[in-house]
Amino acid sequence: MAKGLAVAKIPRHACPMSEPFDLSIRGAEVITPQGRIRADVGVRDGVIAAIAPDLCCDHEVDATGKLLLPGGVDVHCHIEQMSGMGLMNADTFETATRSAAMGGTTTVVSFAAQAQGQSLRVAVDDYAARAKRGALVDHAFHIIVADASVDDLDDDLAALIAQGHRSIKLFTTYNIGVDDATILRVMAVAREAGALVCVHAENDAMLGLAKKALLARGMTAPKHHALSHPRLAEVEAVERMCRFAEFMDTPVMLFHISCAEALEAVRRARHRGVPIWAETCPHYLLSTAEVLDKDGVEGAKWMCSPPQRDRADARALWNGLGAEDLQVVSSDHAPYRYDNTGKLLAGPTPDFPDIANGMPGLEVRMPLMFDGFTQHGMSVEQMVQACCDTPARIYGLTGKGRIEVGYDADLVVWDRHARHTYGADDLHDNTGYNPWEGHDVIGWPQVVILRGEVIVQNGDCRAKAGQGRWIKRDAIGVGGAGQHRDLAFMEGGA
Ligand code: DUC
Ligand code: ZN
Ligand code: ZN
């Protein structure tokens, strides 16, 4: 796509159009896949109907001097979900998606997490019903497979995929980690049925060994969490998952790449032609493990897995985004309050293994990345690729992530000059703190539009619980073709 900043000139023509619009966003520089153009955007029936000059209408949003971005697409967030430690996160679908909307995100993909012994269908129905009642923005689910021993797993999974749930999440670690045989089995189902397999890739035994050694030495503070997640544990698992994807010829998404060597493993695999994509998150791009080193257990607020790494890693990740070795920036929103319902559930001074992992991120992702891409010499167009368009394409979110005729009118009027300093508790989720307190950004979502309806204007959220729609997704991946040469015999090959 075009990365240049030129504003295209479009011939003017007279208003009114032959058919009226429901809404027109007027006078912005519109960030489209073809580059940046100064135009109005006319919306009809929730869909972008025209991008052209002089699209007047009874209901207009004046965006003169502003940018118009697609609504954010955040494809990795934990909402109303039980953690691996058995702790419900702090947000409901209503609070999380209010927060998303306030930050310029109009599509979220969260998780339908299988409990031990639970059928996948029951898990998905449960999350879907709660999202239907609560969500303010459009949404879909990754199906977490945590217990492969349940009856009918493969059939249920294939049926759910066929119904439009087109991604699966697996862990290689934690108490919901699955073994290699299960990973390959799920990849095979995904491949046949047309779904993407997403992996939290860290080597379980390496994490276990590091944790044990730290605890034996009394190294129990939040800052020791970083040491308990050695970078090689991530590198080993990422490399292995790349080989699994290569072996099965199945599309795989590596979640939350945090360090340079893991990125390098992804880059090498992609160069071999492996169908791999990779994601990183704002906290790996913009902070380091220093955030964990605070008085007492305050560092718990920033604890997540993998942990933040160092400056050289962050630089490598920015370069990886520039080179498109990394394709997606997601929030990994995983909200836990800094009190005895969340981070301090095990007491006021818990050891790091007893602290829930995760930080709020849905609301800050778009502003942090708009500012971050600019500060790192990249364009708004590249930011839109990583935060809206590419995630929508990879995850089969048809109609999302782009300003183009025929796409959903999910739009954000972006004030590129507005300065904002985050406060201690200024987010609209239910976490009760903002890990980005004191961080300055330039650029702010002024008006947020979901399928043609203004849902946020100047800090006022008008969206209603239940307004968000579930997105039925299209098939993903290579289907029945291919497979690595080692598996050719399965298709009658030599
Ligand atoms: N890491 C994850 O992988 N998910 C939720 C929170 C976290 O820190
Ligand atoms: Zn994860
Ligand atoms: Zn996560």
GROMACS .gro file of N, CA and C in nm, residues 134-286:
model
  459
  134GLY      N    1  -2.399  -0.769   2.611
  134GLY     CA    2  -2.319  -0.659   2.667
  134GLY      C    3  -2.240  -0.575   2.569
  135ALA      N    4  -2.201  -0.632   2.454
  135ALA     CA    5  -2.099  -0.563   2.373
  135ALA      C    6  -2.152  -0.437   2.305
  136LEU      N    7  -2.073  -0.333   2.311
  136LEU     CA    8  -2.106  -0.206   2.245
  136LEU      C    9  -2.049  -0.200   2.104
  137VAL      N   10  -1.951  -0.285   2.075
  137VAL     CA   11  -1.889  -0.281   1.941
  137VAL      C   12  -1.894  -0.423   1.883
  138ASP      N   13  -1.859  -0.432   1.756
  138ASP     CA   14  -1.868  -0.561   1.687
  138ASP      C   15  -1.757  -0.655   1.736
  139HIS      N   16  -1.785  -0.784   1.730
  139HIS     CA   17  -1.696  -0.876   1.798
  139HIS      C   18  -1.697  -1.016   1.735
  140ALA      N   19  -1.592  -1.090   1.767
  140ALA     CA   20  -1.581  -1.231   1.729
  140ALA      C   21  -1.498  -1.299   1.838
  141PHE      N   22  -1.483  -1.431   1.825
  141PHE     CA   23  -1.413  -1.507   1.931
  141PHE      C   24  -1.306  -1.599   1.872
  142HIS      N   25  -1.196  -1.610   1.945
  142HIS     CA   26  -1.103  -1.721   1.925
  142HIS      C   27  -1.148  -1.831   2.021
  143ILE      N   28  -1.153  -1.954   1.972
  143ILE     CA   29  -1.193  -2.066   2.059
  143ILE      C   30  -1.066  -2.118   2.127
  144ILE      N   31  -1.062  -2.111   2.259
  144ILE     CA   32  -0.947  -2.167   2.332
  144ILE      C   33  -0.971  -2.316   2.355
  145VAL      N   34  -0.885  -2.399   2.299
  145VAL     CA   35  -0.892  -2.544   2.325
  145VAL      C   36  -0.796  -2.573   2.440
  146ALA      N   37  -0.852  -2.612   2.554
  146ALA     CA   38  -0.769  -2.636   2.673
  146ALA      C   39  -0.776  -2.781   2.719
  147ASP      N   40  -0.880  -2.853   2.674
  147ASP     CA   41  -0.898  -2.992   2.717
  147ASP      C   42  -0.942  -3.075   2.596
  148ALA      N   43  -0.843  -3.144   2.538
  148ALA     CA   44  -0.871  -3.221   2.415
  148ALA      C   45  -0.934  -3.356   2.445
  149SER      N   46  -0.952  -3.386   2.575
  149SER     CA   47  -1.005  -3.520   2.607
  149SER      C   48  -1.158  -3.525   2.602
  150VAL      N   49  -1.223  -3.411   2.581
  150VAL     CA   50  -1.370  -3.414   2.581
  150VAL      C   51  -1.422  -3.486   2.456
  151ASP      N   52  -1.544  -3.540   2.468
  151ASP     CA   53  -1.605  -3.610   2.353
  151ASP      C   54  -1.625  -3.512   2.238
  152ASP      N   55  -1.615  -3.562   2.120
  152ASP     CA   56  -1.654  -3.488   1.997
  152ASP      C   57  -1.574  -3.361   1.973
  153LEU      N   58  -1.454  -3.352   2.029
  153LEU     CA   59  -1.378  -3.227   2.015
  153LEU      C   60  -1.357  -3.189   1.868
  154ASP      N   61  -1.308  -3.284   1.789
  154ASP     CA   62  -1.275  -3.251   1.649
  154ASP      C   63  -1.401  -3.212   1.571
  155ASP      N   64  -1.509  -3.286   1.593
  155ASP     CA   65  -1.633  -3.258   1.519
  155ASP      C   66  -1.690  -3.122   1.561
  156ASP      N   67  -1.692  -3.098   1.692
  156ASP     CA   68  -1.744  -2.969   1.741
  156ASP      C   69  -1.661  -2.854   1.685
  157LEU      N   70  -1.530  -2.873   1.687
  157LEU     CA   71  -1.442  -2.767   1.640
  157LEU      C   72  -1.469  -2.738   1.492
  158ALA      N   73  -1.475  -2.844   1.413
  158ALA     CA   74  -1.500  -2.826   1.269
  158ALA      C   75  -1.634  -2.757   1.245
  159ALA      N   76  -1.735  -2.796   1.323
  159ALA     CA   77  -1.868  -2.737   1.304
  159ALA      C   78  -1.868  -2.589   1.344
  160LEU      N   79  -1.802  -2.557   1.455
  160LEU     CA   80  -1.796  -2.416   1.499
  160LEU      C   81  -1.721  -2.331   1.397
  161ILE      N   82  -1.614  -2.387   1.342
  161ILE     CA   83  -1.538  -2.313   1.240
  161ILE      C   84  -1.629  -2.287   1.120
  162ALA      N   85  -1.699  -2.392   1.077
  162ALA     CA   86  -1.787  -2.376   0.961
  162ALA      C   87  -1.896  -2.272   0.985
  163GLN      N   88  -1.935  -2.255   1.112
  163GLN     CA   89  -2.038  -2.155   1.144
  163GLN      C   90  -1.983  -2.012   1.148
  164GLY      N   91  -1.849  -1.998   1.132
  164GLY     CA   92  -1.794  -1.863   1.125
  164GLY      C   93  -1.702  -1.824   1.239
  165HIS      N   94  -1.671  -1.920   1.328
  165HIS     CA   95  -1.572  -1.895   1.434
  165HIS      C   96  -1.437  -1.940   1.379
  166ARG      N   97  -1.365  -1.849   1.320
  166ARG     CA   98  -1.254  -1.890   1.232
  166ARG      C   99  -1.116  -1.883   1.295
  167SER      N  100  -1.107  -1.881   1.429
  167SER     CA  101  -0.972  -1.886   1.488
  167SER      C  102  -0.975  -1.963   1.620
  168ILE      N  103  -0.862  -2.024   1.648
  168ILE     CA  104  -0.846  -2.111   1.764
  168ILE      C  105  -0.722  -2.064   1.837
  169LYS      N  106  -0.727  -2.069   1.969
  169LYS     CA  107  -0.608  -2.030   2.047
  169LYS      C  108  -0.560  -2.150   2.127
  170LEU      N  109  -0.429  -2.172   2.120
  170LEU     CA  110  -0.366  -2.279   2.198
  170LEU      C  111  -0.253  -2.219   2.282
  171PHE      N  112  -0.229  -2.280   2.396
  171PHE     CA  113  -0.116  -2.242   2.481
  171PHE      C  114  -0.017  -2.357   2.484
  172THR      N  115   0.111  -2.323   2.482
  172THR     CA  116   0.212  -2.427   2.500
  172THR      C  117   0.253  -2.436   2.647
  173THR      N  118   0.194  -2.354   2.732
  173THR     CA  119   0.232  -2.350   2.873
  173THR      C  120   0.111  -2.315   2.960
  174TYR      N  121   0.138  -2.302   3.089
  174TYR     CA  122   0.035  -2.276   3.192
  174TYR      C  123  -0.053  -2.400   3.208
  175ASN      N  124  -0.149  -2.388   3.304
  175ASN     CA  125  -0.231  -2.506   3.329
  175ASN      C  126  -0.333  -2.532   3.219
  176ILE      N  127  -0.336  -2.444   3.119
  176ILE     CA  128  -0.423  -2.472   3.004
  176ILE      C  129  -0.341  -2.505   2.879
  177GLY      N  130  -0.212  -2.529   2.899
  177GLY     CA  131  -0.125  -2.567   2.786
  177GLY      C  132  -0.164  -2.705   2.734
  178VAL      N  133  -0.144  -2.725   2.604
  178VAL     CA  134  -0.173  -2.856   2.545
  178VAL      C  135  -0.044  -2.915   2.487
  179ASP      N  136  -0.042  -3.048   2.474
  179ASP     CA  137   0.081  -3.113   2.428
  179ASP      C  138   0.095  -3.104   2.275
  180ASP      N  139   0.212  -3.146   2.227
  180ASP     CA  140   0.242  -3.134   2.084
  180ASP      C  141   0.141  -3.209   1.999
  181ALA      N  142   0.103  -3.330   2.045
  181ALA     CA  143   0.009  -3.410   1.965
  181ALA      C  144  -0.124  -3.335   1.950
  182THR      N  145  -0.167  -3.271   2.057
  182THR     CA  146  -0.294  -3.196   2.049
  182THR      C  147  -0.279  -3.076   1.956
  183ILE      N  148  -0.164  -3.010   1.963
  183ILE     CA  149  -0.144  -2.894   1.874
  183ILE      C  150  -0.155  -2.938   1.727
  184LEU      N  151  -0.090  -3.049   1.695
  184LEU     CA  152  -0.096  -3.097   1.556
  184LEU      C  153  -0.237  -3.140   1.517
  185ARG      N  154  -0.305  -3.202   1.612
  185ARG     CA  155  -0.443  -3.247   1.586
  185ARG      C  156  -0.534  -3.127   1.558
  186VAL      N  157  -0.521  -3.023   1.640
  186VAL     CA  158  -0.604  -2.904   1.620
  186VAL      C  159  -0.566  -2.834   1.489
  187MET      N  160  -0.436  -2.830   1.460
  187MET     CA  161  -0.393  -2.769   1.333
  187MET      C  162  -0.455  -2.843   1.215
  188ALA      N  163  -0.463  -2.975   1.225
  188ALA     CA  164  -0.520  -3.053   1.114
  188ALA      C  165  -0.667  -3.019   1.094
  189VAL      N  166  -0.741  -3.008   1.204
  189VAL     CA  167  -0.884  -2.972   1.193
  189VAL      C  168  -0.896  -2.832   1.135
  190ALA      N  169  -0.815  -2.740   1.186
  190ALA     CA  170  -0.822  -2.600   1.141
  190ALA      C  171  -0.792  -2.592   0.992
  191ARG      N  172  -0.694  -2.669   0.951
  191ARG     CA  173  -0.652  -2.666   0.811
  191ARG      C  174  -0.765  -2.712   0.719
  192GLU      N  175  -0.829  -2.819   0.759
  192GLU     CA  176  -0.937  -2.872   0.675
  192GLU      C  177  -1.059  -2.781   0.675
  193ALA      N  178  -1.089  -2.722   0.793
  193ALA     CA  179  -1.213  -2.647   0.807
  193ALA      C  180  -1.197  -2.499   0.772
  194GLY      N  181  -1.070  -2.452   0.762
  194GLY     CA  182  -1.047  -2.313   0.722
  194GLY      C  183  -1.043  -2.217   0.840
  195ALA      N  184  -0.953  -2.245   0.934
  195ALA     CA  185  -0.939  -2.155   1.049
  195ALA      C  186  -0.791  -2.127   1.075
  196LEU      N  187  -0.767  -2.021   1.148
  196LEU     CA  188  -0.632  -1.981   1.186
  196LEU      C  189  -0.604  -2.031   1.327
  197VAL      N  190  -0.486  -2.088   1.349
  197VAL     CA  191  -0.447  -2.130   1.484
  197VAL      C  192  -0.354  -2.025   1.544
  198CYS      N  193  -0.393  -1.970   1.657
  198CYS     CA  194  -0.312  -1.868   1.726
  198CYS      C  195  -0.245  -1.937   1.845
  199VAL      N  196  -0.120  -1.902   1.870
  199VAL     CA  197  -0.049  -1.973   1.977
  199VAL      C  198   0.018  -1.874   2.073
  200HIS      N  199  -0.004  -1.899   2.203
  200HIS     CA  200   0.079  -1.838   2.306
  200HIS      C  201   0.198  -1.932   2.321
  201ALA      N  202   0.315  -1.888   2.270
  201ALA     CA  203   0.429  -1.978   2.258
  201ALA      C  204   0.539  -1.942   2.358
  202GLU      N  205   0.545  -2.015   2.466
  202GLU     CA  206   0.659  -2.011   2.558
  202GLU      C  207   0.680  -2.155   2.605
  203ASN      N  208   0.807  -2.194   2.622
  203ASN     CA  209   0.836  -2.331   2.662
  203ASN      C  210   0.805  -2.351   2.810
  204ASP      N  211   0.714  -2.443   2.837
  204ASP     CA  212   0.663  -2.462   2.974
  204ASP      C  213   0.772  -2.507   3.070
  205ALA      N  214   0.854  -2.603   3.027
  205ALA     CA  215   0.956  -2.656   3.118
  205ALA      C  216   1.061  -2.550   3.152
  206MET      N  217   1.096  -2.469   3.054
  206MET     CA  218   1.195  -2.363   3.079
  206MET      C  219   1.138  -2.259   3.176
  207LEU      N  220   1.011  -2.225   3.160
  207LEU     CA  221   0.949  -2.131   3.255
  207LEU      C  222   0.948  -2.194   3.395
  208GLY      N  223   0.914  -2.322   3.400
  208GLY     CA  224   0.905  -2.391   3.530
  208GLY      C  225   1.038  -2.393   3.600
  209LEU      N  226   1.142  -2.423   3.525
  209LEU     CA  227   1.275  -2.430   3.586
  209LEU      C  228   1.319  -2.293   3.638
  210ALA      N  229   1.296  -2.189   3.558
  210ALA     CA  230   1.337  -2.053   3.599
  210ALA      C  231   1.261  -2.010   3.724
  211LYS      N  232   1.131  -2.038   3.725
  211LYS     CA  233   1.050  -1.998   3.841
  211LYS      C  234   1.097  -2.067   3.968
  212LYS      N  235   1.121  -2.197   3.957
  212LYS     CA  236   1.165  -2.274   4.073
  212LYS      C  237   1.297  -2.219   4.128
  213ALA      N  238   1.390  -2.189   4.039
  213ALA     CA  239   1.521  -2.139   4.083
  213ALA      C  240   1.507  -2.002   4.150
  214LEU      N  241   1.420  -1.918   4.096
  214LEU     CA  242   1.401  -1.784   4.155
  214LEU      C  243   1.338  -1.796   4.294
  215LEU      N  244   1.236  -1.879   4.307
  215LEU     CA  245   1.168  -1.892   4.437
  215LEU      C  246   1.263  -1.952   4.540
  216ALA      N  247   1.347  -2.046   4.498
  216ALA     CA  248   1.443  -2.109   4.590
  216ALA      C  249   1.542  -2.005   4.645
  217ARG      N  250   1.565  -1.900   4.570
  217ARG     CA  251   1.658  -1.794   4.613
  217ARG      C  252   1.585  -1.677   4.677
  218GLY      N  253   1.456  -1.690   4.700
  218GLY     CA  254   1.380  -1.582   4.762
  218GLY      C  255   1.357  -1.464   4.669
  219MET      N  256   1.371  -1.486   4.540
  219MET     CA  257   1.352  -1.377   4.442
  219MET      C  258   1.206  -1.380   4.397
  220THR      N  259   1.122  -1.312   4.473
  220THR     CA  260   0.977  -1.330   4.457
  220THR      C  261   0.903  -1.202   4.416
  221ALA      N  262   0.976  -1.093   4.394
  221ALA     CA  263   0.912  -0.964   4.364
  221ALA      C  264   0.862  -0.959   4.219
  222PRO      N  265   0.771  -0.866   4.189
  222PRO     CA  266   0.726  -0.852   4.050
  222PRO      C  267   0.840  -0.839   3.950
  223LYS      N  268   0.950  -0.772   3.989
  223LYS     CA  269   1.059  -0.757   3.890
  223LYS      C  270   1.120  -0.894   3.854
  224HIS      N  271   1.106  -0.992   3.942
  224HIS     CA  272   1.161  -1.124   3.911
  224HIS      C  273   1.074  -1.201   3.811
  225HIS      N  274   0.952  -1.151   3.791
  225HIS     CA  275   0.865  -1.210   3.687
  225HIS      C  276   0.937  -1.210   3.551
  226ALA      N  277   1.012  -1.102   3.525
  226ALA     CA  278   1.082  -1.094   3.395
  226ALA      C  279   1.184  -1.208   3.382
  227LEU      N  280   1.257  -1.234   3.492
  227LEU     CA  281   1.356  -1.342   3.488
  227LEU      C  282   1.289  -1.479   3.479
  228SER      N  283   1.168  -1.487   3.528
  228SER     CA  284   1.098  -1.617   3.528
  228SER      C  285   1.045  -1.653   3.388
  229HIS      N  286   1.052  -1.559   3.296
  229HIS     CA  287   1.011  -1.585   3.157
  229HIS      C  288   1.129  -1.560   3.065
  230PRO      N  289   1.230  -1.650   3.069
  230PRO     CA  290   1.351  -1.627   2.989
  230PRO      C  291   1.316  -1.610   2.842
  231ARG      N  292   1.391  -1.524   2.776
  231ARG     CA  293   1.362  -1.499   2.634
  231ARG      C  294   1.376  -1.627   2.552
  232LEU      N  295   1.470  -1.716   2.594
  232LEU     CA  296   1.487  -1.840   2.517
  232LEU      C  297   1.363  -1.930   2.525
  233ALA      N  298   1.286  -1.915   2.634
  233ALA     CA  299   1.162  -1.994   2.643
  233ALA      C  300   1.066  -1.951   2.533
  234GLU      N  301   1.063  -1.821   2.507
  234GLU     CA  302   0.978  -1.772   2.398
  234GLU      C  303   1.036  -1.814   2.263
  235VAL      N  304   1.166  -1.798   2.248
  235VAL     CA  305   1.229  -1.827   2.119
  235VAL      C  306   1.210  -1.975   2.083
  236GLU      N  307   1.234  -2.061   2.181
  236GLU     CA  308   1.222  -2.206   2.155
  236GLU      C  309   1.081  -2.239   2.107
  237ALA      N  310   0.980  -2.188   2.179
  237ALA     CA  311   0.843  -2.225   2.143
  237ALA      C  312   0.800  -2.161   2.011
  238VAL      N  313   0.844  -2.038   1.988
  238VAL     CA  314   0.808  -1.973   1.861
  238VAL      C  315   0.871  -2.049   1.744
  239GLU      N  316   0.999  -2.085   1.758
  239GLU     CA  317   1.064  -2.161   1.650
  239GLU      C  318   0.991  -2.292   1.624
  240ARG      N  319   0.952  -2.358   1.733
  240ARG     CA  320   0.886  -2.488   1.720
  240ARG      C  321   0.750  -2.473   1.652
  241MET      N  322   0.676  -2.369   1.691
  241MET     CA  323   0.545  -2.348   1.629
  241MET      C  324   0.559  -2.312   1.481
  242CYS      N  325   0.669  -2.244   1.447
  242CYS     CA  326   0.694  -2.217   1.304
  242CYS      C  327   0.713  -2.349   1.230
  243ARG      N  328   0.788  -2.440   1.293
  243ARG     CA  329   0.810  -2.572   1.229
  243ARG      C  330   0.680  -2.650   1.221
  244PHE      N  331   0.596  -2.639   1.324
  244PHE     CA  332   0.466  -2.709   1.320
  244PHE      C  333   0.381  -2.654   1.203
  245ALA      N  334   0.380  -2.523   1.190
  245ALA     CA  335   0.302  -2.461   1.081
  245ALA      C  336   0.356  -2.507   0.946
  246GLU      N  337   0.489  -2.519   0.938
  246GLU     CA  338   0.554  -2.562   0.814
  246GLU      C  339   0.518  -2.708   0.783
  247PHE      N  340   0.525  -2.791   0.886
  247PHE     CA  341   0.497  -2.934   0.872
  247PHE      C  342   0.353  -2.956   0.826
  248MET      N  343   0.261  -2.883   0.887
  248MET     CA  344   0.118  -2.903   0.857
  248MET      C  345   0.070  -2.815   0.742
  249ASP      N  346   0.153  -2.718   0.703
  249ASP     CA  347   0.112  -2.617   0.605
  249ASP      C  348  -0.021  -2.553   0.645
  250THR      N  349  -0.023  -2.509   0.769
  250THR     CA  350  -0.144  -2.449   0.828
  250THR      C  351  -0.113  -2.307   0.871
  251PRO      N  352  -0.199  -2.213   0.843
  251PRO     CA  353  -0.174  -2.076   0.888
  251PRO      C  354  -0.172  -2.068   1.041
  252VAL      N  355  -0.070  -2.005   1.091
  252VAL     CA  356  -0.054  -1.989   1.237
  252VAL      C  357  -0.021  -1.844   1.268
  253MET      N  358  -0.081  -1.794   1.375
  253MET     CA  359  -0.050  -1.660   1.425
  253MET      C  360   0.026  -1.674   1.556
  254LEU      N  361   0.145  -1.618   1.561
  254LEU     CA  362   0.220  -1.616   1.687
  254LEU      C  363   0.182  -1.490   1.763
  255PHE      N  364   0.118  -1.513   1.877
  255PHE     CA  365   0.075  -1.400   1.959
  255PHE      C  366   0.194  -1.333   2.028
  256HIS      N  367   0.175  -1.209   2.061
  256HIS     CA  368   0.261  -1.124   2.146
  256HIS      C  369   0.411  -1.155   2.141
  257ILE      N  370   0.469  -1.137   2.024
  257ILE     CA  371   0.615  -1.149   2.011
  257ILE      C  372   0.678  -1.033   2.089
  258SER      N  373   0.774  -1.069   2.178
  258SER     CA  374   0.827  -0.966   2.267
  258SER      C  375   0.976  -0.942   2.250
  259CYS      N  376   1.048  -1.035   2.184
  259CYS     CA  377   1.194  -1.017   2.182
  259CYS      C  378   1.251  -1.038   2.041
  260ALA      N  379   1.372  -0.987   2.023
  260ALA     CA  380   1.435  -0.981   1.890
  260ALA      C  381   1.454  -1.121   1.830
  261GLU      N  382   1.497  -1.218   1.913
  261GLU     CA  383   1.526  -1.350   1.856
  261GLU      C  384   1.398  -1.423   1.814
  262ALA      N  385   1.289  -1.400   1.886
  262ALA     CA  386   1.162  -1.463   1.846
  262ALA      C  387   1.116  -1.402   1.713
  263LEU      N  388   1.133  -1.271   1.702
  263LEU     CA  389   1.100  -1.204   1.576
  263LEU      C  390   1.185  -1.260   1.462
  264GLU      N  391   1.312  -1.282   1.491
  264GLU     CA  392   1.402  -1.336   1.388
  264GLU      C  393   1.356  -1.476   1.344
  265ALA      N  394   1.309  -1.555   1.439
  265ALA     CA  395   1.258  -1.690   1.403
  265ALA      C  396   1.137  -1.677   1.310
  266VAL      N  397   1.051  -1.581   1.338
  266VAL     CA  398   0.934  -1.559   1.253
  266VAL      C  399   0.979  -1.515   1.114
  267ARG      N  400   1.074  -1.422   1.112
  267ARG     CA  401   1.121  -1.369   0.984
  267ARG      C  402   1.178  -1.482   0.897
  268ARG      N  403   1.259  -1.567   0.959
  268ARG     CA  404   1.319  -1.677   0.884
  268ARG      C  405   1.212  -1.771   0.830
  269ALA      N  406   1.114  -1.801   0.915
  269ALA     CA  407   1.007  -1.893   0.872
  269ALA      C  408   0.929  -1.833   0.756
  270ARG      N  409   0.899  -1.705   0.766
  270ARG     CA  410   0.824  -1.640   0.657
  270ARG      C  411   0.903  -1.644   0.526
  271HIS      N  412   1.035  -1.627   0.540
  271HIS     CA  413   1.119  -1.633   0.419
  271HIS      C  414   1.123  -1.773   0.359
  272ARG      N  415   1.101  -1.874   0.443
  272ARG     CA  416   1.093  -2.011   0.389
  272ARG      C  417   0.957  -2.037   0.326
  273GLY      N  418   0.866  -1.941   0.341
  273GLY     CA  419   0.733  -1.958   0.282
  273GLY      C  420   0.633  -2.020   0.377
  274VAL      N  421   0.666  -2.026   0.505
  274VAL     CA  422   0.573  -2.084   0.603
  274VAL      C  423   0.457  -1.986   0.624
  275PRO      N  424   0.333  -2.037   0.630
  275PRO     CA  425   0.218  -1.946   0.647
  275PRO      C  426   0.204  -1.897   0.792
  276ILE      N  427   0.299  -1.812   0.830
  276ILE     CA  428   0.305  -1.762   0.967
  276ILE      C  429   0.276  -1.613   0.968
  277TRP      N  430   0.198  -1.569   1.067
  277TRP     CA  431   0.186  -1.427   1.095
  277TRP      C  432   0.226  -1.404   1.239
  278ALA      N  433   0.258  -1.279   1.270
  278ALA     CA  434   0.299  -1.252   1.407
  278ALA      C  435   0.249  -1.116   1.453
  279GLU      N  436   0.224  -1.112   1.582
  279GLU     CA  437   0.165  -0.995   1.647
  279GLU      C  438   0.261  -0.944   1.753
  280THR      N  439   0.259  -0.815   1.777
  280THR     CA  440   0.318  -0.763   1.900
  280THR      C  441   0.218  -0.668   1.964
  281CYS      N  442   0.257  -0.609   2.077
  281CYS     CA  443   0.162  -0.529   2.155
  281CYS      C  444   0.230  -0.398   2.197
  282PRO      N  445   0.151  -0.295   2.226
  282PRO     CA  446   0.210  -0.166   2.264
  282PRO      C  447   0.309  -0.175   2.380
  283HIS      N  448   0.282  -0.264   2.478
  283HIS     CA  449   0.371  -0.266   2.595
  283HIS      C  450   0.509  -0.322   2.561
  284TYR      N  451   0.522  -0.401   2.454
  284TYR     CA  452   0.656  -0.447   2.414
  284TYR      C  453   0.727  -0.342   2.328
  285LEU      N  454   0.649  -0.260   2.263
  285LEU     CA  455   0.706  -0.157   2.176
  285LEU      C  456   0.748  -0.033   2.254
  286LEU      N  457   0.675  -0.006   2.362
  286LEU     CA  458   0.691   0.126   2.428
  286LEU      C  459   0.739   0.118   2.572
   0.00000   0.00000   0.00000
